[in-house]
Coordinates of C-alpha atoms in Angstrom, one line a residue:
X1 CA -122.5 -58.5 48.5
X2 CA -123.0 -61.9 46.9
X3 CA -123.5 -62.4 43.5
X4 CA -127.6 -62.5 43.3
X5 CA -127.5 -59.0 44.7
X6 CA -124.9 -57.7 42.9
X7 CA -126.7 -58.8 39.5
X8 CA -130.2 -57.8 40.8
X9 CA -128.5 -53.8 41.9
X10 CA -126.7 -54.2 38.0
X11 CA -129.7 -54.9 36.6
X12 CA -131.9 -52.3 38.5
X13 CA -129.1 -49.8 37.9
X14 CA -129.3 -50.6 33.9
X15 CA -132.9 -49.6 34.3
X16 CA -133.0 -47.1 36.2
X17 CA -130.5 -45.2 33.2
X18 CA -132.8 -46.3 30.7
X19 CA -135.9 -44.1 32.5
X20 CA -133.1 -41.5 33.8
X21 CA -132.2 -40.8 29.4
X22 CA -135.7 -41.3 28.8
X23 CA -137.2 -38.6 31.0
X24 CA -133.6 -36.6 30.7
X25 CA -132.8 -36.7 27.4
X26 CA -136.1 -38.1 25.6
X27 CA -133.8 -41.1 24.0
X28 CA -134.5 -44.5 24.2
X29 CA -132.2 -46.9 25.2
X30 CA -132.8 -50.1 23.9
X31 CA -130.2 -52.7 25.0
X32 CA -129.0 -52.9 21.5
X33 CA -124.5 -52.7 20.9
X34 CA -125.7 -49.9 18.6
X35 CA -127.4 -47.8 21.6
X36 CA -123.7 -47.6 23.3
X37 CA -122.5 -45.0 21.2
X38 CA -125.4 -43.0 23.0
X39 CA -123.5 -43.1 26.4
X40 CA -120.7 -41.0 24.6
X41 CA -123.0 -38.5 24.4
X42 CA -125.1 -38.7 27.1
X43 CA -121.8 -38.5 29.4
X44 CA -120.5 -35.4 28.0
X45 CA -124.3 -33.6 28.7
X46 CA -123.6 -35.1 32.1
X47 CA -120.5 -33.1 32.1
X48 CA -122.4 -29.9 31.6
X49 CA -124.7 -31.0 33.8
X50 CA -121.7 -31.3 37.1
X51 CA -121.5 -27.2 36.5
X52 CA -125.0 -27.6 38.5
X53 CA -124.6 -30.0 40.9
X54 CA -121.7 -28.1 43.1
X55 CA -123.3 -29.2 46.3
X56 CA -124.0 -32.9 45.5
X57 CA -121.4 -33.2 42.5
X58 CA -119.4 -36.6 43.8
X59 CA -122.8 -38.5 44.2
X60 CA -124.0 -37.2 41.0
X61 CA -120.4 -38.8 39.6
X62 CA -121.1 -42.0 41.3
X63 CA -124.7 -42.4 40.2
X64 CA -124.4 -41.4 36.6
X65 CA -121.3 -43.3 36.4
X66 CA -123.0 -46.8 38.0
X67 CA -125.7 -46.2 36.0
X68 CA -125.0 -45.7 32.5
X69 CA -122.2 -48.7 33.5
X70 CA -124.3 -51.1 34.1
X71 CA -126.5 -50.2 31.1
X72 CA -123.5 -51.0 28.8
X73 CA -122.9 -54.2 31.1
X74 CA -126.2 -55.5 31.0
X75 CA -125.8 -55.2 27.3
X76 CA -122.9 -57.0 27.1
X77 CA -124.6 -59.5 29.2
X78 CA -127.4 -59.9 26.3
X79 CA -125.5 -60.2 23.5
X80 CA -122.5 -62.2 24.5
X81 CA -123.2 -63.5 28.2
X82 CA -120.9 -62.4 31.7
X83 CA -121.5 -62.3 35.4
X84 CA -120.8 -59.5 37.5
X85 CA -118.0 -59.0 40.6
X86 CA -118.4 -56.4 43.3
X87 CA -114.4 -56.4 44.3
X88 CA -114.4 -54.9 48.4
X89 CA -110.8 -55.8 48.8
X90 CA -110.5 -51.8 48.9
X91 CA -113.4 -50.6 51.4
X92 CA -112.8 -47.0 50.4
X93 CA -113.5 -47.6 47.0
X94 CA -115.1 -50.8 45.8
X95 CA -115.4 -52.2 42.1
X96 CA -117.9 -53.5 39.9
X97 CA -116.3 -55.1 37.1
X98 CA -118.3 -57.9 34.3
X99 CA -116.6 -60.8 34.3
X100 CA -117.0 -63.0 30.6
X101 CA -114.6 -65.6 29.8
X102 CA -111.7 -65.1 32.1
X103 CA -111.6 -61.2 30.6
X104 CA -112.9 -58.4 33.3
X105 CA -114.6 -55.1 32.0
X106 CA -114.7 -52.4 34.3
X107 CA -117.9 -50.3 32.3
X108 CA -118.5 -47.8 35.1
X109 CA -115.0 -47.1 35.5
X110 CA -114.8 -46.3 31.8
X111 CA -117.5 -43.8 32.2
X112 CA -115.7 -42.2 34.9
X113 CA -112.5 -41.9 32.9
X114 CA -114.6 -40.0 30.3
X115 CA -116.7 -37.8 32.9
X116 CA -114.4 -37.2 35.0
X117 CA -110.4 -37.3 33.4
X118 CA -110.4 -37.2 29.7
X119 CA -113.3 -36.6 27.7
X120 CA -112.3 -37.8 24.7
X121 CA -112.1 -41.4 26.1
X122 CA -114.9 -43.5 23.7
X123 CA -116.9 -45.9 25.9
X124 CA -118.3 -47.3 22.3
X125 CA -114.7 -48.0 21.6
X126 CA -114.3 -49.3 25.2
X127 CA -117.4 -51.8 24.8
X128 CA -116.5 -52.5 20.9
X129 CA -113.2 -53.8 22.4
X130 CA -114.5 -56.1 24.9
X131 CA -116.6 -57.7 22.2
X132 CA -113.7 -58.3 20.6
X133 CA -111.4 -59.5 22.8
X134 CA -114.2 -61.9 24.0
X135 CA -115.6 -63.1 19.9
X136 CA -112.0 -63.8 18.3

């Protein structure tokens, strides 16, 4: 995948979570740094939500997880800048990571580690950090 599509499938992914919280939820995402501390939320109802998805529960993982990451990377990408990198040196499980001066930020993965291992992981804390490592 070469860097066009990978931003375009970022970009389409960021909206596609916007309409998904929309119609879901009835919140509005907004691309602003304060709307982050939304995807806490939103990713615990998502974990209430796995209870119904038995059969399809791993691409309801995957989706929720790409989604609401590339929301918080496309509002990273707003405020402060970045690229991102599609990593397919592991075929079984490929990475998308934001890339912003030589500092990588793996938001899906964070939302995984909070949907999936340890709920009290803070993607706002996550993204507030990457800010900061990035602005000092």
């Amino acid at each position: 995948m070469n860097q066009a599509e990978i931003t375009l499938l970022m970009e389409e992914s960021a909206t596609d979570a916007v309409n998904y919280i929309r119609d879901e939820y009835a919140l509005t995402l907004d691309y602003s740094i304060e709307s982050i501390a939304q995807i806490d939320k939103i990713i615990l109802w998502s974990i209430a939500k796995l209870k119904d998805e038995k059969e399809r529960k791993q691409d309801f993982i995957f989706v929720i997880c790409n989604m609401l990451g590339a929301y918080m990377g496309e509002t990273f990408r707003k405020h402060i800048g970045g690229e991102w990198l599609y990593d397919d040196s592991d075929p079984n499980a490929p990475t998308v990571m934001l890339s912003f001066s030589s500092h990588t930020f793996a938001f899906p993965g964070i939302c995984y580690q909070k949907l999936v291992n340890d709920v009290n992981t803070s993607v706002k804390k996550y993204f507030d950090i990457a800010i900061s490592n990035v602005t000092q």
